[in-house]
CSV table of C-alpha atoms in Angstrom, one decimal:
chain,number,residue,atom,x,y,z
S,1,MET,CA,103.4,105.7,240.8
S,2,ALA,CA,101.3,102.5,241.2
S,3,ARG,CA,104.2,100.2,240.5
S,4,LEU,CA,106.4,102.2,242.9
S,5,PHE,CA,103.8,101.7,245.6
S,6,ALA,CA,103.5,98.1,244.7
S,7,CYS,CA,107.3,97.9,245.1
S,8,LEU,CA,107.3,99.7,248.6
S,9,SER,CA,104.6,97.8,249.9
S,10,LEU,CA,106.3,94.3,248.9
S,11,PHE,CA,108.9,95.1,251.3
S,12,PHE,CA,106.5,95.6,254.2
S,13,PHE,CA,104.6,92.4,253.5
S,14,LEU,CA,107.4,90.1,253.1
S,15,VAL,CA,110.2,91.0,255.6
S,16,PRO,CA,110.2,88.3,258.0
S,17,VAL,CA,109.1,90.4,260.9
S,18,THR,CA,105.7,91.6,262.2
S,19,TYR,CA,106.6,95.2,261.7
S,20,VAL,CA,109.1,97.6,260.2
S,21,ARG,CA,110.9,99.8,262.9
S,22,GLY,CA,112.2,103.0,261.3
S,23,PRO,CA,113.3,106.1,263.0
S,24,VAL,CA,112.0,106.4,266.3
S,25,PRO,CA,109.8,109.5,266.5
S,26,PRO,CA,109.8,111.5,269.5
S,27,PRO,CA,107.5,110.3,272.4
S,28,ASN,CA,103.8,111.2,271.9
S,29,ALA,CA,101.0,110.0,274.4
S,30,SER,CA,98.1,111.5,272.7
S,31,GLN,CA,94.9,109.8,273.6
S,32,TYR,CA,93.1,111.2,270.8
S,33,ILE,CA,91.6,109.1,267.8
S,34,THR,CA,90.6,110.6,264.4
S,35,LEU,CA,88.1,109.0,262.1
S,36,GLU,CA,87.8,109.9,258.2
S,37,PRO,CA,84.7,108.4,256.3
S,38,ILE,CA,85.7,106.7,253.2
S,39,ALA,CA,84.0,105.0,250.4
S,40,LEU,CA,84.1,101.3,249.6
S,41,ASP,CA,85.1,102.0,246.3
S,42,VAL,CA,87.1,105.1,245.4
S,43,LYS,CA,86.3,104.9,241.8
S,44,ASN,CA,82.7,104.1,242.3
S,45,PRO,CA,81.5,106.1,245.7
S,46,SER,CA,78.1,104.7,245.2
S,47,ARG,CA,79.1,100.9,245.3
S,48,THR,CA,77.2,99.2,248.0
S,49,GLY,CA,78.6,95.9,248.3
S,50,VAL,CA,81.2,93.1,247.7
S,51,GLY,CA,80.3,89.3,246.9
S,52,ARG,CA,78.2,88.6,250.0
S,53,LEU,CA,78.8,91.5,252.0
S,54,ALA,CA,76.5,94.8,251.8
S,55,PHE,CA,78.7,97.7,252.6
S,56,LEU,CA,77.3,99.9,255.8
S,57,GLY,CA,80.4,102.2,256.4
S,58,GLY,CA,84.4,102.7,256.5
S,59,TRP,CA,86.8,104.9,258.3
S,60,LYS,CA,90.2,105.5,257.9
S,61,ILE,CA,91.7,105.8,261.9
S,62,THR,CA,94.9,107.9,262.9
S,63,SER,CA,96.5,109.2,265.8
S,64,ASP,CA,99.5,111.0,266.8
S,65,ASN,CA,100.4,108.4,269.6
S,66,GLY,CA,103.4,106.7,268.7
S,67,ALA,CA,102.2,103.3,269.9
S,68,PHE,CA,99.0,103.5,267.4
S,69,GLY,CA,99.0,101.5,264.5
S,70,GLY,CA,99.3,97.7,263.9
S,71,ILE,CA,96.3,96.5,264.3
S,72,SER,CA,96.1,92.5,264.2
S,73,SER,CA,92.8,91.9,266.2
S,74,MET,CA,89.6,93.5,267.7
S,75,LEU,CA,86.6,93.1,269.7
S,76,ALA,CA,83.3,94.8,269.0
S,77,LEU,CA,81.5,95.0,272.2
S,78,ARG,CA,78.3,96.6,273.3
S,79,ASP,CA,77.2,100.3,272.3
S,80,ASN,CA,79.6,100.5,269.2
S,81,ARG,CA,82.4,100.0,271.6
S,82,PHE,CA,85.6,98.8,270.1
S,83,LEU,CA,88.8,97.5,271.7
S,84,MET,CA,91.6,97.2,269.3
S,85,LEU,CA,94.9,94.9,269.8
S,86,SER,CA,98.2,96.2,268.3
S,87,ASP,CA,101.5,93.8,267.4
S,88,ASN,CA,103.3,95.8,270.3
S,89,GLY,CA,100.9,94.8,272.8
S,90,THR,CA,98.8,98.2,272.8
S,91,LEU,CA,95.3,98.4,273.5
S,92,ILE,CA,93.2,100.7,271.2
S,93,GLY,CA,89.7,101.6,272.6
S,94,PHE,CA,86.8,104.0,271.4
S,95,THR,CA,83.2,104.3,271.1
S,96,LEU,CA,82.3,104.7,267.3
S,97,ASP,CA,80.0,107.3,266.5
S,98,GLU,CA,79.0,106.8,262.9
S,99,THR,CA,76.6,109.6,262.2
S,100,ARG,CA,79.4,112.2,263.4
S,101,HIS,CA,82.2,109.9,262.3
S,102,LEU,CA,83.9,110.5,266.1
S,103,ALA,CA,85.8,108.1,268.2
S,104,LEU,CA,84.4,108.8,271.8
S,105,ARG,CA,86.3,108.0,275.0
S,106,PRO,CA,89.5,106.9,273.2
S,107,PHE,CA,92.3,105.6,274.7
S,108,ILE,CA,95.6,104.1,273.9
S,109,ALA,CA,97.3,102.0,276.6
S,110,PRO,CA,99.5,98.6,276.9
S,111,LEU,CA,98.5,95.5,278.1
S,112,PRO,CA,99.4,95.0,281.5
S,113,ASP,CA,101.7,92.0,281.0
S,114,GLY,CA,102.8,90.0,278.3
S,115,PRO,CA,105.6,87.3,277.1
S,116,ALA,CA,108.6,89.5,277.7
S,117,LYS,CA,109.3,92.2,280.4
S,118,PRO,CA,107.3,95.3,279.8
S,119,ASN,CA,109.5,97.7,278.1
S,120,GLU,CA,109.7,99.2,274.9
S,121,PHE,CA,112.4,96.8,273.4
S,122,ALA,CA,110.5,93.8,274.4
S,123,ARG,CA,107.2,94.8,273.4
S,124,GLN,CA,108.5,94.7,269.5
S,125,ASN,CA,108.5,91.1,270.2
S,126,TRP,CA,105.3,90.5,271.9
S,127,ASP,CA,103.4,89.9,268.5
S,128,ALA,CA,100.0,89.9,269.8
S,129,GLU,CA,97.8,88.5,267.2
S,130,SER,CA,94.5,86.8,268.5
S,131,PHE,CA,91.8,88.3,271.0
S,132,LEU,CA,88.9,87.1,272.7
S,133,HIS,CA,86.4,88.0,275.3
S,134,ASP,CA,84.0,86.5,277.5
S,135,PRO,CA,81.3,88.9,278.3
S,136,GLN,CA,80.0,86.7,281.3
S,137,THR,CA,83.2,86.5,283.1
S,138,GLY,CA,84.8,89.7,281.9
S,139,GLN,CA,87.8,87.7,280.7
S,140,PHE,CA,90.2,88.2,277.9
S,141,TRP,CA,92.4,86.0,275.8
S,142,VAL,CA,95.5,86.8,273.7
S,143,GLY,CA,97.5,84.8,271.6
S,144,TYR,CA,100.9,85.9,270.8
S,145,GLU,CA,103.7,84.8,267.8
S,146,HIS,CA,107.6,84.7,268.6
S,147,GLN,CA,106.9,83.3,272.0
S,148,HIS,CA,104.3,81.3,271.2
S,149,SER,CA,101.6,81.4,274.0
S,150,ILE,CA,97.9,81.9,275.2
S,151,TRP,CA,97.4,84.4,278.1
S,152,ARG,CA,94.5,85.4,280.1
S,153,TYR,CA,93.6,88.2,281.8
S,154,GLY,CA,90.9,89.4,284.1
S,155,PRO,CA,88.2,91.9,283.8
S,156,SER,CA,89.4,95.5,282.4
S,157,LEU,CA,92.4,93.9,281.4
S,158,ALA,CA,93.9,94.9,284.8
S,159,ARG,CA,96.4,91.9,285.3
S,160,LYS,CA,97.5,88.7,284.0
S,161,GLU,CA,95.6,85.8,285.3
S,162,ALA,CA,97.1,82.8,283.4
S,163,ALA,CA,99.7,81.9,280.4
S,164,HIS,CA,100.5,79.0,279.0
S,165,TYR,CA,103.0,78.0,276.4
S,166,PRO,CA,101.6,74.7,274.5
S,167,LYS,CA,104.2,72.2,273.6
S,168,ALA,CA,102.3,71.8,270.1
S,169,THR,CA,103.0,75.6,269.1
S,170,GLN,CA,106.4,75.5,270.0
S,171,LYS,CA,107.9,74.5,266.5
S,172,TRP,CA,105.7,76.9,264.7
S,173,PRO,CA,107.4,79.5,262.6
S,174,GLU,CA,108.7,82.5,264.4
S,175,ASN,CA,106.1,85.0,262.7
S,176,GLY,CA,103.5,82.2,262.0
S,177,GLY,CA,102.0,81.7,265.5
S,178,ALA,CA,98.2,82.1,266.8
S,179,GLU,CA,97.0,84.1,264.1
S,180,ALA,CA,93.4,83.3,265.0
S,181,MET,CA,91.3,82.0,267.7
S,182,LEU,CA,87.8,80.6,268.4
S,183,ARG,CA,85.7,80.1,271.5
S,184,LEU,CA,83.5,77.3,271.4
S,185,SER,CA,80.3,77.0,273.1
S,186,ASP,CA,81.4,74.0,275.1
S,187,GLY,CA,84.3,75.6,276.7
S,188,GLY,CA,86.9,74.6,274.1
S,189,PHE,CA,89.1,76.8,271.8
S,190,LEU,CA,90.2,76.5,268.3
S,191,VAL,CA,93.8,78.3,267.7
S,192,PHE,CA,95.1,78.4,264.1
S,193,SER,CA,98.8,79.0,263.0
S,194,GLU,CA,99.2,81.0,260.0
S,195,SER,CA,101.9,79.6,258.5
S,196,ALA,CA,102.9,76.2,260.1
S,197,SER,CA,102.3,73.4,257.4
S,198,TYR,CA,100.0,70.4,258.3
S,199,ALA,CA,101.4,67.1,256.6
S,200,GLN,CA,97.8,66.2,255.3
S,201,GLY,CA,97.5,70.1,253.9
S,202,GLY,CA,97.1,73.4,254.8
S,203,TYR,CA,98.3,74.7,258.1
S,204,GLN,CA,98.0,73.6,261.5
S,205,ALA,CA,95.5,74.4,264.0
S,206,LEU,CA,94.7,72.9,267.5
S,207,ILE,CA,91.6,71.9,269.3
S,208,PHE,CA,92.1,72.6,273.1
S,209,ASP,CA,89.5,70.9,275.2
S,210,ALA,CA,89.6,73.6,277.7
S,211,ASP,CA,91.2,77.3,278.5
S,212,PRO,CA,94.1,77.1,276.4
S,213,SER,CA,96.2,79.5,279.0
S,214,GLU,CA,95.9,76.9,281.4
S,215,PRO,CA,98.8,74.6,281.5
S,216,THR,CA,96.3,71.5,282.2
S,217,SER,CA,94.7,71.9,278.7
S,218,GLU,CA,95.1,69.4,276.0
S,219,ALA,CA,95.4,70.0,272.5
S,220,VAL,CA,94.8,67.8,269.4
S,221,LEU,CA,96.3,69.0,265.7
S,222,PHE,CA,94.2,69.5,262.6
S,223,GLY,CA,94.9,71.2,259.6
S,224,TYR,CA,92.9,74.2,258.0
S,225,GLN,CA,93.2,75.0,254.1
S,226,PRO,CA,92.8,78.6,253.2
S,227,PRO,CA,91.5,79.6,249.7
S,228,GLU,CA,94.6,78.9,247.5
S,229,GLY,CA,97.3,81.8,247.6
S,230,TYR,CA,95.7,83.1,250.8
S,231,LYS,CA,97.0,82.9,254.7
S,232,LEU,CA,94.4,83.0,257.5
S,233,THR,CA,94.8,86.4,259.2
S,234,ASP,CA,91.6,86.2,262.0
S,235,ALA,CA,88.3,84.4,262.6
S,236,ALA,CA,85.2,85.2,264.6
S,237,MET,CA,81.8,82.8,265.3
S,238,ILE,CA,78.8,83.4,263.6
S,239,ASP,CA,76.6,81.2,265.4
S,240,ASP,CA,77.2,77.8,267.4
S,241,LYS,CA,77.6,76.1,263.8
S,242,SER,CA,79.7,78.6,261.8
S,243,ALA,CA,82.6,80.8,261.8
S,244,LEU,CA,83.7,83.7,259.3
S,245,MET,CA,87.4,83.5,258.5
S,246,LEU,CA,89.6,86.4,257.4
S,247,HIS,CA,92.6,85.6,255.0
S,248,ARG,CA,94.8,88.0,253.2
S,249,ARG,CA,97.5,88.2,250.2
S,250,PHE,CA,99.8,90.4,248.5
S,251,THR,CA,101.8,89.9,245.4
S,252,PRO,CA,103.6,92.7,243.5
S,253,LEU,CA,101.5,92.5,240.6
S,254,GLU,CA,97.8,92.4,242.2
S,255,GLY,CA,98.7,94.3,245.4
S,256,VAL,CA,97.2,93.4,248.4
S,257,SER,CA,93.5,91.7,248.6
S,258,ALA,CA,91.5,89.7,251.1
S,259,ILE,CA,89.1,86.9,251.4
S,260,LEU,CA,86.2,86.2,253.5
S,261,SER,CA,85.0,83.0,253.9
S,262,ILE,CA,82.5,80.9,256.1
S,263,ALA,CA,83.7,77.5,257.6
S,264,ARG,CA,81.4,74.8,259.5
S,265,LEU,CA,82.3,74.1,263.1
S,266,GLU,CA,81.7,70.4,262.3
S,267,ASP,CA,84.7,70.4,259.8
S,268,PHE,CA,87.3,71.2,262.6
S,269,GLN,CA,87.9,67.9,263.5
S,270,ALA,CA,91.4,66.3,265.2
S,271,GLY,CA,93.5,65.0,262.3
S,272,LYS,CA,91.3,66.4,259.6
S,273,VAL,CA,91.9,69.3,257.0
S,274,ALA,CA,89.0,71.9,257.1
S,275,THR,CA,88.4,74.2,254.2
S,276,SER,CA,86.0,77.2,253.8
S,277,ILE,CA,83.3,78.8,251.5
S,278,PRO,CA,84.4,82.1,250.2
S,279,ILE,CA,81.9,84.7,250.1
S,280,ALA,CA,83.5,88.1,249.1
S,281,THR,CA,86.8,89.1,248.0
S,282,LEU,CA,88.2,92.6,248.7
S,283,LYS,CA,90.8,93.9,245.9
S,284,PRO,CA,91.3,97.0,244.6
S,285,PRO,CA,89.2,99.4,243.5
S,286,VAL,CA,87.5,98.4,246.8
S,287,LYS,CA,89.2,100.1,249.6
S,288,VAL,CA,91.5,97.3,251.2
S,289,ASP,CA,94.7,97.0,252.9
S,290,ASN,CA,96.7,94.5,255.3
S,291,MET,CA,93.0,93.2,256.4
S,292,GLU,CA,94.0,91.4,259.7
S,293,ALA,CA,91.2,92.1,262.6
S,294,LEU,CA,87.8,90.6,262.3
S,295,ALA,CA,84.6,90.9,264.6
S,296,ILE,CA,81.1,90.4,264.3
S,297,THR,CA,78.0,92.2,266.1
S,298,ARG,CA,74.0,91.6,265.8
S,299,ASP,CA,71.8,94.1,264.7
S,300,GLY,CA,68.2,92.5,265.4
S,301,ASP,CA,68.6,89.4,263.2
S,302,LYS,CA,71.2,90.9,260.9
S,303,THR,CA,75.0,89.9,261.3
S,304,ILE,CA,77.1,92.7,261.1
S,305,VAL,CA,80.9,92.0,259.8
S,306,TRP,CA,83.8,94.6,260.8
S,307,ILE,CA,87.1,94.4,259.3
S,308,ALA,CA,90.4,96.3,260.2
S,309,SER,CA,93.8,96.8,258.6
S,310,ASP,CA,97.3,96.3,260.1
S,311,ASP,CA,99.1,99.2,258.8
S,312,ASN,CA,102.5,97.6,260.0
S,313,PHE,CA,103.4,100.7,261.5
S,314,SER,CA,104.3,102.0,257.9
S,315,THR,CA,103.6,105.6,256.5
S,316,PHE,CA,102.8,103.8,253.2
S,317,GLN,CA,99.4,101.8,254.7
S,318,GLU,CA,96.3,102.7,256.7
S,319,THR,CA,94.7,101.7,259.6
S,320,LEU,CA,91.2,101.0,258.2
S,321,LEU,CA,87.7,100.0,259.8
S,322,LEU,CA,84.8,98.8,257.4
S,323,LYS,CA,81.4,97.7,258.3
S,324,PHE,CA,79.4,95.3,256.2
S,325,ARG,CA,76.0,93.2,256.5
S,326,LEU,CA,76.2,89.6,255.8
S,327,LEU,CA,73.7,88.5,253.2
S,328,LYS,CA,73.2,85.0,254.7
S,329,ASP,CA,70.4,84.2,252.3
S,330,LYS,CA,73.0,84.0,249.4
S,331,ILE,CA,75.4,82.1,251.0
S,332,PRO,CA,76.2,78.6,249.0
S,333,GLN,CA,75.8,75.1,250.3
S,334,LYS,CA,78.3,72.3,250.8
S,335,LYS,CA,78.1,69.5,248.3
S,336,SER,CA,78.2,66.2,250.0
S,337,VAL,CA,81.0,65.1,247.6
S,338,PRO,CA,84.1,64.5,250.1
S,339,PRO,CA,87.4,66.1,249.4
S,340,ARG,CA,89.8,64.3,247.2
S,341,GLN,CA,93.1,62.8,248.4
S,342,ASN,CA,96.2,65.1,247.4
S,343,GLU,CA,94.3,67.9,246.6
S,344,LYS,CA,96.2,71.1,245.3
S,345,ALA,CA,97.4,73.2,248.1
S,346,GLY,CA,94.9,75.9,248.7
S,347,ALA,CA,92.1,74.5,246.8
S,348,ASN,CA,88.4,74.3,248.4
S,349,PRO,CA,87.4,70.6,247.7
S,350,GLY,CA,83.9,69.5,248.1
S,351,PHE,CA,82.5,73.2,247.7
S,352,SER,CA,80.0,74.3,245.0
S,353,SER,CA,81.5,77.2,243.1
S,354,PHE,CA,79.7,80.2,242.4
S,355,GLU,CA,80.5,83.8,241.3
S,356,GLU,CA,80.3,86.8,243.4
S,357,SER,CA,78.1,89.7,243.0
S,358,GLU,CA,79.9,93.0,242.5
C-alpha cells in the first residue's frame, strides 16, 4: 500500500502543472471549513518537536467548497485570523479556535482580479504562489506564476491597485515563478523563483528597490541555493536581520519531506549566491505533505511558526496546518569561512554542521 501511495503521489508532484484537474464536481459554494486535530507523529503521538521546532498543534482542514484546496501561501493576522491563498486565486479565511478546533467566521471567495479574465477556465492559469500584507496600509501583494507578475490589492482585497510584469521574470520557467516574497523594512522586496537556474549556483531571485507591482520599480539579480535536493516554496521574515525559508522535496523512495532553514538578510546581495541554515526536517513519520505556505506570529517574546500544505486538489493529499515554537537559543551560528567556488549544487558552504534533535 505504501508503494502504491508513493506512485500515485509521484504523479501529482511531477506533472508539469500547478494542480491536476479531475472530473468537474457539481458546484458547491459552501462557506464551512472543518478542522480535525492531528498529532505531529502518528507513530508517537506524544512527540513534542522536530529539530529546532517545538510542536504546539496541528489540524487537517477540509471544506465541501469546490474551490477549496491548493494552498500555496498564507498570512497569519491578528487574533488568530488566517488568510490563505490558493493556486486558483481563491481566498480562504477563518479565525482559528485552537481550544475547540473550530474555524470561526470562515469564508471562501475569489480574488477580485488577476492576470487573466476572471472566469473558471482562466483561474486555472492564475497560479498565485506568494502573498504579503502591510498591516499599516492594509495593502496586499500577490506573486503569480505562468503569467509572471506581481499584483497589489487595496485594503480588504476589494480591488486591484497595481500590476507589473517584471522583465527579469519573463524568462523564468512557466511553473517556476514568484514562489516566495519578502518585504524588507527599507521598503524593498525580495522575489524568489522556484526553478529558474542562476548561473553562479542555485536559483534566481530579485531585489526590488521599491514596490514590485509598480512598473517604475527596478530589480537586480542574485541567487539562492536551497538545501540539496529541495526547492523553495515560501519565506517569512523573523526580524529585520533574518528570514525563515521553507523548502520541499519529493522522491518515489522517500516520499515527501520539507526543510525549514534560516537565512541572514545581509547575505541577499546582488550578484551573490545566498544559502541558509537548516533547523528542522519534516519527514515521515512526522505529519507532512506538500508544504508550501509559511507564516510567523509572536506570542510575547516567542516566535511562532505556522506551516500549511498544498493538496494539489488531489484526493491523495491533505491540507494541513501545523503550529510550532521556534527554539531560537539552539540556532547554529554561521562560520566566517567563505563559500568555495563551484560548490556542489544544493550544498550549504560556510555553515557549521549540526545534528537535529528529534
